[in-house]
Amino acid sequence: MTIHHPPRPGHALWVLAHPRGTSFNRRLFDAGTEALSHRYEVATSDLYAQGFDPVLSDRDLAVEDGRPGNVVELQGLAYAKGLLPADVQAEQAKLAAAELLVLQFPLWWYGVPAIMKGWLDRVLANGFAYGDADPELGIPRRYGDGGLAGRRALIIVTAGEDERSIGPRGISGDLDSLLFPLTHGALWYVGVESLALHVVHDADRLGTDGLEREIRRLTDRLQHLDDEPGRPFRRLRDGEYRGTRALRDDIHPGRTDLGIHLADPEGRSA
């Protein structure tokens, strides 16, 4: 059974995934957490500095008695019995308290670094972040519902490519689509609503002036973050995926792009 974790107003968690303490990402992290701390109590998780282990293994599962079961079931049982490792419990406590989650990382091979993927694997555990069903509708409390509903997420990504290369017609694919597994498949799955991506393009070639400009752009955005609308993904509980978990045929007929899962009239990305 999933326990809903109401966030604590005025609390935030900022998660950084970058291996170098002298990087631009680290400067952005330092400036961003400082700016956000004027309005939030900010907890941080610098995954590389902490030495966070991204590998989900038997220590994350209730297998001490050799019981059979799949990973999801065993992880949920470990959570229910209080057997999750201390590092995971610490991250879950910070996340449970936060009404705002900030995930910051460089774009590596068109996705999140492995250490952040492992953070999602181990921290968003069955029972903590998802698991039970809506008693009235009889459907899983996922995609807009779940243990972490009521939170918003800002995703900060630095990319070595320019805006056209990872734009809607870019050779590398549209960044909103590339990160759909994160914004929709992970965060929205457990009820966390994402804001529009905060992207730093050409991050390897910014120069001193460019670095300062990007730091100012982020800190300026953080001042007005509470006024921003979230990404309007469709909720499972609203009945638009009834039956097959595929979007109903009468909604955007003929379309198969990821934009159909957005609830605005045109199905555009935020």
Short mmCIF file of C-alpha atoms in Angstrom, two decimals:
data_model
loop_
_atom_site.label_atom_id
_atom_site.label_comp_id
_atom_site.label_asym_id
_atom_site.label_seq_id
_atom_site.Cartn_x
_atom_site.Cartn_y
_atom_site.Cartn_z
CA MET A 1 0.00 0.00 0.00
CA THR A 2 1.29 3.44 -0.92
CA ILE A 3 1.27 6.09 1.78
CA HIS A 4 0.66 9.60 0.47
CA HIS A 5 3.33 12.01 1.67
CA PRO A 6 1.98 15.57 1.87
CA PRO A 7 4.82 18.00 1.13
CA ARG A 8 5.86 20.59 3.68
CA PRO A 9 5.23 24.11 2.36
CA GLY A 10 8.40 26.08 1.81
CA HIS A 11 10.67 23.04 1.48
CA ALA A 12 12.68 22.06 -1.60
CA LEU A 13 15.12 19.34 -2.61
CA TRP A 14 17.84 20.03 -5.19
CA VAL A 15 19.50 16.95 -6.67
CA LEU A 16 22.74 17.40 -8.66
CA ALA A 17 24.37 14.76 -10.85
CA HIS A 18 27.78 15.94 -12.06
CA PRO A 19 31.16 14.41 -11.17
CA ARG A 20 33.31 17.56 -11.06
CA GLY A 21 33.31 20.03 -8.22
CA THR A 22 34.85 22.74 -10.43
CA SER A 23 32.34 22.43 -13.28
CA PHE A 24 29.85 24.94 -14.63
CA ASN A 25 27.14 22.65 -13.28
CA ARG A 26 28.58 23.06 -9.80
CA ARG A 27 28.61 26.85 -10.16
CA LEU A 28 25.02 26.76 -11.35
CA PHE A 29 24.12 24.52 -8.40
CA ASP A 30 25.79 26.82 -5.87
CA ALA A 31 24.18 29.96 -7.29
CA GLY A 32 20.80 28.30 -7.71
CA THR A 33 20.56 26.82 -4.23
CA GLU A 34 21.64 30.14 -2.75
CA ALA A 35 18.97 32.02 -4.71
CA LEU A 36 16.28 29.47 -3.88
CA SER A 37 17.16 29.54 -0.18
CA HIS A 38 15.71 33.06 0.09
CA ARG A 39 12.24 31.54 -0.40
CA TYR A 40 12.62 27.85 0.49
CA GLU A 41 14.36 25.72 3.03
CA VAL A 42 16.58 23.85 0.58
CA ALA A 43 17.87 20.33 1.14
CA THR A 44 20.49 19.12 -1.33
CA SER A 45 21.74 15.84 -2.73
CA ASP A 46 25.04 16.10 -4.59
CA LEU A 47 25.02 12.51 -5.78
CA TYR A 48 28.66 12.19 -6.85
CA ALA A 49 29.97 14.01 -3.79
CA GLN A 50 27.87 11.75 -1.56
CA GLY A 51 29.10 8.66 -3.38
CA PHE A 52 25.51 7.61 -3.94
CA ASP A 53 25.39 4.04 -5.25
CA PRO A 54 23.01 3.93 -8.24
CA VAL A 55 22.84 0.13 -8.41
CA LEU A 56 19.59 -1.37 -7.19
CA SER A 57 20.50 -4.72 -5.65
CA ASP A 58 19.44 -7.26 -3.04
CA ARG A 59 20.13 -4.76 -0.27
CA ASP A 60 17.13 -2.77 -1.57
CA LEU A 61 14.85 -5.80 -1.49
CA ALA A 62 13.22 -7.91 1.23
CA VAL A 63 15.16 -11.08 0.42
CA GLU A 64 16.68 -11.82 3.83
CA ASP A 65 14.57 -14.96 4.11
CA GLY A 66 15.08 -16.02 0.50
CA ARG A 67 11.49 -15.32 -0.46
CA PRO A 68 10.64 -15.32 -4.17
CA GLY A 69 9.07 -12.39 -5.97
CA ASN A 70 9.77 -9.72 -8.55
CA VAL A 71 11.84 -6.63 -7.85
CA VAL A 72 8.85 -4.30 -7.53
CA GLU A 73 7.14 -6.52 -4.96
CA LEU A 74 10.30 -7.13 -2.95
CA GLN A 75 11.25 -3.45 -2.93
CA GLY A 76 7.75 -2.58 -1.73
CA LEU A 77 7.99 -5.16 1.02
CA ALA A 78 11.38 -3.80 2.08
CA TYR A 79 9.87 -0.31 2.29
CA ALA A 80 6.86 -1.54 4.28
CA LYS A 81 9.11 -3.39 6.75
CA GLY A 82 11.55 -0.49 7.12
CA LEU A 83 14.37 -2.49 5.56
CA LEU A 84 15.49 -0.07 2.85
CA PRO A 85 19.15 1.00 3.14
CA ALA A 86 19.94 4.12 5.16
CA ASP A 87 21.04 6.11 2.10
CA VAL A 88 17.71 5.47 0.39
CA GLN A 89 15.72 6.30 3.51
CA ALA A 90 17.62 9.59 3.83
CA GLU A 91 16.80 10.55 0.24
CA GLN A 92 13.16 9.57 0.67
CA ALA A 93 12.89 11.74 3.79
CA LYS A 94 14.22 14.77 1.90
CA LEU A 95 11.91 14.11 -1.04
CA ALA A 96 8.86 13.52 1.16
CA ALA A 97 9.35 16.92 2.79
CA ALA A 98 9.84 18.87 -0.45
CA GLU A 99 7.08 20.63 -2.34
CA LEU A 100 9.62 21.55 -5.03
CA LEU A 101 12.08 19.09 -6.55
CA VAL A 102 14.97 20.36 -8.66
CA LEU A 103 16.87 17.83 -10.78
CA GLN A 104 20.07 19.14 -12.37
CA PHE A 105 22.30 17.18 -14.72
CA PRO A 106 24.25 17.26 -17.99
CA LEU A 107 22.64 15.54 -20.97
CA TRP A 108 24.68 12.36 -21.51
CA TRP A 109 23.82 10.10 -24.43
CA TYR A 110 20.49 11.89 -24.70
CA GLY A 111 19.37 11.06 -21.18
CA VAL A 112 20.17 11.49 -17.51
CA PRO A 113 23.52 10.32 -16.10
CA ALA A 114 23.46 6.77 -14.72
CA ILE A 115 23.82 7.98 -11.14
CA MET A 116 20.59 9.98 -11.37
CA LYS A 117 18.77 7.11 -13.08
CA GLY A 118 19.90 4.94 -10.18
CA TRP A 119 18.62 7.55 -7.72
CA LEU A 120 15.20 7.23 -9.36
CA ASP A 121 15.40 3.41 -9.34
CA ARG A 122 16.22 3.20 -5.65
CA VAL A 123 14.38 6.19 -4.16
CA LEU A 124 11.05 6.04 -6.04
CA ALA A 125 10.29 2.70 -4.42
CA ASN A 126 7.06 0.77 -4.55
CA GLY A 127 5.07 1.67 -1.46
CA PHE A 128 6.82 5.01 -1.07
CA ALA A 129 6.10 6.62 -4.44
CA TYR A 130 3.44 4.39 -6.00
CA GLY A 131 1.69 1.09 -5.56
CA ASP A 132 -1.94 1.09 -4.45
CA ALA A 133 -5.17 1.54 -6.42
CA ASP A 134 -7.89 4.16 -6.20
CA PRO A 135 -10.66 2.44 -4.18
CA GLU A 136 -13.43 4.16 -6.14
CA LEU A 137 -12.07 3.87 -9.68
CA GLY A 138 -10.22 0.60 -9.25
CA ILE A 139 -7.19 1.87 -11.18
CA PRO A 140 -3.59 2.31 -10.01
CA ARG A 141 -2.85 5.68 -8.43
CA ARG A 142 -0.30 6.64 -11.06
CA TYR A 143 0.19 9.23 -13.79
CA GLY A 144 -0.84 12.35 -11.90
CA ASP A 145 -1.61 10.54 -8.67
CA GLY A 146 0.36 8.51 -6.16
CA GLY A 147 2.54 8.91 -3.12
CA LEU A 148 4.25 12.11 -4.30
CA ALA A 149 1.27 13.98 -5.73
CA GLY A 150 1.16 17.68 -4.97
CA ARG A 151 4.78 18.37 -5.88
CA ARG A 152 6.37 20.22 -8.77
CA ALA A 153 9.74 19.65 -10.40
CA LEU A 154 12.17 21.92 -12.20
CA ILE A 155 14.56 20.05 -14.48
CA ILE A 156 17.82 21.84 -15.27
CA VAL A 157 19.81 20.26 -18.07
CA THR A 158 23.07 21.38 -19.63
CA ALA A 159 23.69 20.24 -23.20
CA GLY A 160 26.68 20.42 -25.49
CA GLU A 161 24.44 20.92 -28.51
CA ASP A 162 22.77 24.04 -29.79
CA GLU A 163 19.07 24.81 -29.64
CA ARG A 164 18.38 23.66 -33.20
CA SER A 165 20.11 20.28 -32.82
CA ILE A 166 17.88 19.24 -29.91
CA GLY A 167 14.83 21.24 -31.02
CA PRO A 168 11.56 19.98 -32.52
CA ARG A 169 13.23 19.09 -35.86
CA GLY A 170 16.76 18.57 -34.58
CA ILE A 171 18.98 15.73 -35.71
CA SER A 172 19.40 14.62 -32.11
CA GLY A 173 15.69 14.59 -31.38
CA ASP A 174 13.48 17.05 -29.55
CA LEU A 175 14.67 17.46 -25.96
CA ASP A 176 11.15 17.39 -24.55
CA SER A 177 10.69 14.00 -26.20
CA LEU A 178 14.14 12.75 -25.16
CA LEU A 179 13.32 13.51 -21.53
CA PHE A 180 9.74 12.21 -21.67
CA PRO A 181 10.87 9.09 -19.74
CA LEU A 182 11.84 11.43 -16.90
CA THR A 183 9.07 14.03 -16.96
CA HIS A 184 6.23 11.60 -17.67
CA GLY A 185 7.51 8.07 -17.13
CA ALA A 186 9.10 8.75 -13.73
CA LEU A 187 7.90 12.03 -12.23
CA TRP A 188 4.31 12.22 -13.51
CA TYR A 189 3.97 8.48 -12.86
CA VAL A 190 4.31 9.17 -9.10
CA GLY A 191 2.32 12.42 -9.21
CA VAL A 192 5.06 15.05 -9.60
CA GLU A 193 4.22 17.79 -12.10
CA SER A 194 7.14 19.10 -14.16
CA LEU A 195 7.67 22.71 -15.15
CA ALA A 196 9.07 23.65 -18.55
CA LEU A 197 12.63 22.40 -18.97
CA HIS A 198 15.43 24.81 -18.09
CA VAL A 199 18.03 24.14 -20.77
CA VAL A 200 21.54 25.53 -21.12
CA HIS A 201 22.59 25.01 -24.73
CA ASP A 202 26.20 24.94 -25.95
CA ALA A 203 27.26 24.51 -22.33
CA ASP A 204 30.82 23.54 -23.29
CA ARG A 205 31.41 26.76 -25.22
CA LEU A 206 29.82 29.49 -23.12
CA GLY A 207 32.91 31.45 -22.09
CA THR A 208 33.06 33.68 -19.02
CA ASP A 209 30.31 36.06 -20.13
CA GLY A 210 28.10 33.17 -21.15
CA LEU A 211 28.55 31.45 -17.80
CA GLU A 212 27.52 34.57 -15.92
CA ARG A 213 24.57 35.11 -18.25
CA GLU A 214 23.28 31.58 -17.65
CA ILE A 215 23.68 31.91 -13.90
CA ARG A 216 21.63 35.13 -13.99
CA ARG A 217 19.00 33.50 -16.21
CA LEU A 218 18.52 30.66 -13.75
CA THR A 219 18.46 32.81 -10.63
CA ASP A 220 16.00 35.19 -12.30
CA ARG A 221 13.72 32.29 -13.15
CA LEU A 222 13.87 30.93 -9.61
CA GLN A 223 12.47 34.22 -8.30
CA HIS A 224 9.23 33.69 -10.23
CA LEU A 225 8.99 29.91 -10.19
CA ASP A 226 5.85 29.80 -8.06
CA ASP A 227 3.94 31.68 -10.77
CA GLU A 228 4.77 29.22 -13.56
CA PRO A 229 2.21 26.73 -14.88
CA GLY A 230 3.12 23.06 -14.81
CA ARG A 231 3.32 20.71 -17.78
CA PRO A 232 -0.30 19.63 -18.38
CA PHE A 233 0.01 15.88 -18.81
CA ARG A 234 -3.21 13.86 -18.86
CA ARG A 235 -4.15 12.00 -15.69
CA LEU A 236 -4.87 8.29 -15.73
CA ARG A 237 -7.83 8.76 -13.39
CA ASP A 238 -9.66 11.04 -15.87
CA GLY A 239 -10.67 8.10 -18.09
CA GLU A 240 -8.91 9.06 -21.31
CA TYR A 241 -6.87 5.83 -21.25
CA ARG A 242 -9.76 3.61 -20.19
CA GLY A 243 -9.48 -0.06 -21.08
CA THR A 244 -6.18 -0.56 -22.88
CA ARG A 245 -4.03 2.17 -21.27
CA ALA A 246 -3.71 3.65 -24.75
CA LEU A 247 -5.22 7.07 -25.37
CA ARG A 248 -8.80 6.83 -26.61
CA ASP A 249 -9.13 6.74 -30.40
CA ASP A 250 -11.30 9.86 -30.47
CA ILE A 251 -8.55 12.02 -28.94
CA HIS A 252 -6.05 13.26 -31.57
CA PRO A 253 -7.01 10.48 -34.02
CA GLY A 254 -4.14 9.33 -36.21
CA ARG A 255 -1.44 10.96 -34.10
CA THR A 256 1.22 8.90 -32.35
CA ASP A 257 3.66 11.58 -31.14
CA LEU A 258 4.27 12.09 -27.43
CA GLY A 259 2.43 15.42 -27.51
CA ILE A 260 -0.89 13.57 -27.42
CA HIS A 261 -0.31 12.93 -23.71
CA LEU A 262 -0.47 16.63 -22.95
CA ALA A 263 -3.90 17.87 -21.95
CA ASP A 264 -3.85 21.24 -23.75
CA PRO A 265 -6.04 21.45 -26.88
CA GLU A 266 -3.22 21.21 -29.41
CA GLY A 267 -1.17 18.57 -27.61
CA ARG A 268 1.89 20.80 -27.69
CA SER A 269 4.87 20.38 -25.41
CA ALA A 270 5.16 22.89 -22.60
#
